[in-house]
mmCIF file with all atom_site columns, C-alpha atoms in Angstrom:
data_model
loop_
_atom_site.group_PDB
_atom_site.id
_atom_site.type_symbol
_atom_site.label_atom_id
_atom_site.label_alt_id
_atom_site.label_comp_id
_atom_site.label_asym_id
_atom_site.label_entity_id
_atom_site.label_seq_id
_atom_site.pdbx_PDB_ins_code
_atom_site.Cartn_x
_atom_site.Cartn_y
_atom_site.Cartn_z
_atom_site.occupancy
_atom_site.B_iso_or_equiv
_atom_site.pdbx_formal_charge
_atom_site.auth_seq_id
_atom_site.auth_comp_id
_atom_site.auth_asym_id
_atom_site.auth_atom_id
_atom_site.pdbx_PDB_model_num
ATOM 1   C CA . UNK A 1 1   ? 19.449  -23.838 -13.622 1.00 47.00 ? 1   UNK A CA 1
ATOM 2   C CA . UNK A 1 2   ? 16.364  -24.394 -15.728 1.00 50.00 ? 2   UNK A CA 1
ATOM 3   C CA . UNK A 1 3   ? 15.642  -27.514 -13.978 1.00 48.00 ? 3   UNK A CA 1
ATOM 4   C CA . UNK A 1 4   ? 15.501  -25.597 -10.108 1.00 45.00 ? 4   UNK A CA 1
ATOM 5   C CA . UNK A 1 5   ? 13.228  -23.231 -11.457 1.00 48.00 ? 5   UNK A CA 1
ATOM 6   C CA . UNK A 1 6   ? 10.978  -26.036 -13.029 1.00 50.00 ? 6   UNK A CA 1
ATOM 7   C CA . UNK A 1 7   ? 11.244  -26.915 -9.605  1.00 43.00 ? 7   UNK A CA 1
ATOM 8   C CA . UNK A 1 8   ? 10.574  -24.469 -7.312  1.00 50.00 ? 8   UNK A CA 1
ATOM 9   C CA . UNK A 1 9   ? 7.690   -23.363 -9.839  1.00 57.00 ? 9   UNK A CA 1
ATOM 10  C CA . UNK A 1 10  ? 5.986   -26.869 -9.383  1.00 67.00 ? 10  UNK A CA 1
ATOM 11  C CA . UNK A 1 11  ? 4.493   -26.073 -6.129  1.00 85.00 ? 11  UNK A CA 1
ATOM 12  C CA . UNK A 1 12  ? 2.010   -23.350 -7.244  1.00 89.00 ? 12  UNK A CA 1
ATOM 13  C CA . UNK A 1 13  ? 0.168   -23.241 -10.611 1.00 93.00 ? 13  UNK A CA 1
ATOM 14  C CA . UNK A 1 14  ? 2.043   -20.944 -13.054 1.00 92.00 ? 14  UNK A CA 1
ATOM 15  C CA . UNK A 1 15  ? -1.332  -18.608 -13.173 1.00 92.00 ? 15  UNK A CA 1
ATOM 16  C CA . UNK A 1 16  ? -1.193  -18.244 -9.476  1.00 91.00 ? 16  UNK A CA 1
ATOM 17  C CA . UNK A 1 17  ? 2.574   -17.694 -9.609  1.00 88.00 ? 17  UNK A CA 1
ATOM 18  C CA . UNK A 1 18  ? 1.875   -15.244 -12.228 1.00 89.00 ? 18  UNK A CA 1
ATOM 19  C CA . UNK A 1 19  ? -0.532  -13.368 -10.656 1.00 88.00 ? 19  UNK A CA 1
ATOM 20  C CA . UNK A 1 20  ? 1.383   -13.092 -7.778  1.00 85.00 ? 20  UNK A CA 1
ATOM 21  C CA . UNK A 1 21  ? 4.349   -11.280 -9.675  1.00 86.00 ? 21  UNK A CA 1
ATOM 22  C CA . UNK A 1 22  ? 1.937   -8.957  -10.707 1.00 87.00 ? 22  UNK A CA 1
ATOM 23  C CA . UNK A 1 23  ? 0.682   -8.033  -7.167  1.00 87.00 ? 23  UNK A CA 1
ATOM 24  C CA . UNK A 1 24  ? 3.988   -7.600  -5.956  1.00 88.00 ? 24  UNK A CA 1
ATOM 25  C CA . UNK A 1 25  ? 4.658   -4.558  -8.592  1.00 89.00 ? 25  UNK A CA 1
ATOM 26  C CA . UNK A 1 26  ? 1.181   -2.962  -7.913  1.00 91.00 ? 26  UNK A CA 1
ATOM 27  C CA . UNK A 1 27  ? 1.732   -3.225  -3.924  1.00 94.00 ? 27  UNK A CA 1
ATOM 28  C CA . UNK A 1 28  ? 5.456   -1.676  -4.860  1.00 94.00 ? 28  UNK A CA 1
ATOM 29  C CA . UNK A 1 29  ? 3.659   1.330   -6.941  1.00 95.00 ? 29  UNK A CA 1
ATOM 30  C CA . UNK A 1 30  ? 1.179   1.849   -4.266  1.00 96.00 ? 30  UNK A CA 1
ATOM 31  C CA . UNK A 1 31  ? 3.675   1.879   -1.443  1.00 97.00 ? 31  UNK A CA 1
ATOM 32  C CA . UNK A 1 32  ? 6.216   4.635   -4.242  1.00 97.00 ? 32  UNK A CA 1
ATOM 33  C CA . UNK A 1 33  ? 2.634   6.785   -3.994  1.00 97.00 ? 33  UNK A CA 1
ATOM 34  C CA . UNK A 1 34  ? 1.902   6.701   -0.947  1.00 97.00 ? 34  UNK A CA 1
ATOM 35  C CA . UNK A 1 35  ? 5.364   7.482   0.695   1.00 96.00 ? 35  UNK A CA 1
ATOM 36  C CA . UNK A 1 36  ? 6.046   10.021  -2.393  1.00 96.00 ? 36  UNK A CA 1
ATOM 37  C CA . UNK A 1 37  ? 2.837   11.736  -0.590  1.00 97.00 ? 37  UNK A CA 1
ATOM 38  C CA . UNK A 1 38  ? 3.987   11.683  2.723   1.00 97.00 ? 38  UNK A CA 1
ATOM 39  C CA . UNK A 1 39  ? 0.764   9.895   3.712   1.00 98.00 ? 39  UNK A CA 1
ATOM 40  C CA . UNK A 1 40  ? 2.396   8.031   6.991   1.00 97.00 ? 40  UNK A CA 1
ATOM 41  C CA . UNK A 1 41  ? 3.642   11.287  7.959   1.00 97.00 ? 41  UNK A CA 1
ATOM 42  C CA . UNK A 1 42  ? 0.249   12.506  7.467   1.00 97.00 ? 42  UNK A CA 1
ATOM 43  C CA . UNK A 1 43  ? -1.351  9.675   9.561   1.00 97.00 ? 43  UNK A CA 1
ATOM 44  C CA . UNK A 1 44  ? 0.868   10.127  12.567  1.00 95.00 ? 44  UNK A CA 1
ATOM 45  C CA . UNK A 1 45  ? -1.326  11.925  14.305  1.00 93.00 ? 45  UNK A CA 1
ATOM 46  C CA . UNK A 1 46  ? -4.157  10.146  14.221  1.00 95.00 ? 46  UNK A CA 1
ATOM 47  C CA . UNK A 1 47  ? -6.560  8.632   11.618  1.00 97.00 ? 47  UNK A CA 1
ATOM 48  C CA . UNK A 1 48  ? -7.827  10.320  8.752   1.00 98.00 ? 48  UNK A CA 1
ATOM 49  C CA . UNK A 1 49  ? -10.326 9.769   6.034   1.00 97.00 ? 49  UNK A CA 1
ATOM 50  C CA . UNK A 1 50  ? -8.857  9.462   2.320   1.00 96.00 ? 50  UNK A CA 1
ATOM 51  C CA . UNK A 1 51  ? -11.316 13.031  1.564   1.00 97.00 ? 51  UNK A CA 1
ATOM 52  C CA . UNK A 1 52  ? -9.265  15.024  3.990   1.00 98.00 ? 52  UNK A CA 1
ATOM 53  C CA . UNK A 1 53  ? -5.604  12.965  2.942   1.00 98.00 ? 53  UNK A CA 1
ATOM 54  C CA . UNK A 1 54  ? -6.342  13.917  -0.482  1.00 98.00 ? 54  UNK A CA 1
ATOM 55  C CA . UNK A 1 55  ? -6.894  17.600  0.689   1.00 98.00 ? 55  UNK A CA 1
ATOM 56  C CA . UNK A 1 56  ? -4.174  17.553  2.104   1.00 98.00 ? 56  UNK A CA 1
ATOM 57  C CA . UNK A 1 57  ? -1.924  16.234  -0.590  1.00 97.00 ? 57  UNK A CA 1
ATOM 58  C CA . UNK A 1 58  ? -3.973  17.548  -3.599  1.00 98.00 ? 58  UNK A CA 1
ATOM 59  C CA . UNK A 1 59  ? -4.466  14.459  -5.083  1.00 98.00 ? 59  UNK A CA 1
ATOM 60  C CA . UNK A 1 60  ? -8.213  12.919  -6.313  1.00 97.00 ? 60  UNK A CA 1
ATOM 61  C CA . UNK A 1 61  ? -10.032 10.658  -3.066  1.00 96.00 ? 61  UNK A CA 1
ATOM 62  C CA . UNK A 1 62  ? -11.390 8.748   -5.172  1.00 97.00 ? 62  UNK A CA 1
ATOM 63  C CA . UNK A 1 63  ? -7.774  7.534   -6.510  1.00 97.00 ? 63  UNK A CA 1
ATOM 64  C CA . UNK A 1 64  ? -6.455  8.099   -3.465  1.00 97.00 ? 64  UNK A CA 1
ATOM 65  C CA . UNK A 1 65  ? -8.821  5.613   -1.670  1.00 97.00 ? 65  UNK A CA 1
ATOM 66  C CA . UNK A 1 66  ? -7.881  2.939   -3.859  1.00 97.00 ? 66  UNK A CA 1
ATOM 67  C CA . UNK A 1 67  ? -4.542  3.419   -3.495  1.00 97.00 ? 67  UNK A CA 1
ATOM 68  C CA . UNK A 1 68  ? -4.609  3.322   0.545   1.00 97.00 ? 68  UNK A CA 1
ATOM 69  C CA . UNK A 1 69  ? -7.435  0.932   0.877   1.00 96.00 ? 69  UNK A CA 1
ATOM 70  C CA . UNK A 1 70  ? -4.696  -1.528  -1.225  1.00 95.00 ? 70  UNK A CA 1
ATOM 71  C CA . UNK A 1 71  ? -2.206  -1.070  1.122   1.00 97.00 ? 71  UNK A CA 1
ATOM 72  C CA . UNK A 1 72  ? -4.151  -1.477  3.535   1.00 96.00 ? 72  UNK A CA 1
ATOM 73  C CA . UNK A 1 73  ? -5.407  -4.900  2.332   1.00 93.00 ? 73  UNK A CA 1
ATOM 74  C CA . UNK A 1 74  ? -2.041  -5.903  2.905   1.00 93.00 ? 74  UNK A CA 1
ATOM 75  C CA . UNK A 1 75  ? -1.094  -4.611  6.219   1.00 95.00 ? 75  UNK A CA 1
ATOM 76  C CA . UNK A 1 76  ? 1.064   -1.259  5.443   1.00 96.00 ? 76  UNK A CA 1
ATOM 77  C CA . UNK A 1 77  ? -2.083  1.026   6.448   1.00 97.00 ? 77  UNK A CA 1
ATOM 78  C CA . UNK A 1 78  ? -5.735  -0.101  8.515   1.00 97.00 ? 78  UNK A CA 1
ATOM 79  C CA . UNK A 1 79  ? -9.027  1.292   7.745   1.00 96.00 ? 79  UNK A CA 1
ATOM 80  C CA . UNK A 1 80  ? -11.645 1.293   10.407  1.00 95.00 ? 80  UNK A CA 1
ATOM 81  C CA . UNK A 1 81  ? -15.528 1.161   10.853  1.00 94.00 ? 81  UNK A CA 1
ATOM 82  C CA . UNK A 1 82  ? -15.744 4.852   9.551   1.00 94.00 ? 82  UNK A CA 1
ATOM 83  C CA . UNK A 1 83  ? -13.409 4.339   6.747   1.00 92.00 ? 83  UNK A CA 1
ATOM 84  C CA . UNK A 1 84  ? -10.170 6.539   8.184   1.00 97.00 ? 84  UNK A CA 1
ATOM 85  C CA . UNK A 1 85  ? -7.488  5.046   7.688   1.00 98.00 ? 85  UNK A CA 1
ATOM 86  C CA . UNK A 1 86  ? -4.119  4.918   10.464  1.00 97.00 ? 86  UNK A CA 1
ATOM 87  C CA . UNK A 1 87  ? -0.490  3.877   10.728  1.00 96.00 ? 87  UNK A CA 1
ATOM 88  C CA . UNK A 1 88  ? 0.694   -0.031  11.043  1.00 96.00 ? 88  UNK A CA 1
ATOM 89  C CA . UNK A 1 89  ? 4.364   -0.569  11.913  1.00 95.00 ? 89  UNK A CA 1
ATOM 90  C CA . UNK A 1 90  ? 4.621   -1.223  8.546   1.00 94.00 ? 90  UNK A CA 1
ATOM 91  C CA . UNK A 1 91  ? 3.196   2.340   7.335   1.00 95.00 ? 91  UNK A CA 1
ATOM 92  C CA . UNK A 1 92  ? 5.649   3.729   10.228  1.00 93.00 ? 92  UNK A CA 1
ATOM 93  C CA . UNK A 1 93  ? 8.324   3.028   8.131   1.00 94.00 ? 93  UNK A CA 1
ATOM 94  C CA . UNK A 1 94  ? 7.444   5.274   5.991   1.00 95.00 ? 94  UNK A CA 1
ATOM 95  C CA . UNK A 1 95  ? 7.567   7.897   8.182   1.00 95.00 ? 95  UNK A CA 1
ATOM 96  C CA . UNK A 1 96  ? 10.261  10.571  7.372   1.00 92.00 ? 96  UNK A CA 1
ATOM 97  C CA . UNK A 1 97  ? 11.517  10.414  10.923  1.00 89.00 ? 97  UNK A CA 1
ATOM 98  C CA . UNK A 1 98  ? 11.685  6.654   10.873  1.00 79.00 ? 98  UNK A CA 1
ATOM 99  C CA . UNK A 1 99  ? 15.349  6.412   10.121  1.00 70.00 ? 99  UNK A CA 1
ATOM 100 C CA . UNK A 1 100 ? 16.276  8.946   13.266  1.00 55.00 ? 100 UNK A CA 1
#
């Protein structure tokens, strides 16, 4: 067994391979938040600025920015020109009604 993962592992530096284990948990933290906040159900109709979604949810913008502008760097949410951000099929799943 030791010898596959020596293997597999040989491909990518063990920094990089490192750092991407650690990206995966902080994209799985930011994706608990956001859906714990209902923030795709907040987006469905339409985009909105991370001011008014942390209005909405009572939670600090400038945290809150963070948060969805890291999602977003990775597809779940898109921010446009005037920094509002709106669903992705990704973020739909979050939806509540996604599952119906």
């Amino acid at each position: 067994m030791n010898e596959h993962h020596q293997t597999a592992s040989a491909d990518i530096p063990p920094s990089v391979a490192m750092l991407r284990m650690i990206s995966g948990f902080r994209v799985s933290r930011a994706i608990y938040v956001a859906a714990k906040l209902g923030i795709a159900d907040l987006l469905k109709d339409g985009p909105k600025s991370s001011e008014e979604l942390a209005r909405l949810t009572s939670t600090h913008p400038p945290s809150l920015y963070r948060v969805i502008r890291a999602l977003a760097s990775v597809g779940v949410f898109a921010e446009d020109e005037q920094e509002r951000f709106t669903l992705t099929p990704i973020a739909g799943t979050l939806r509540n009604d996604a599952l119906t």
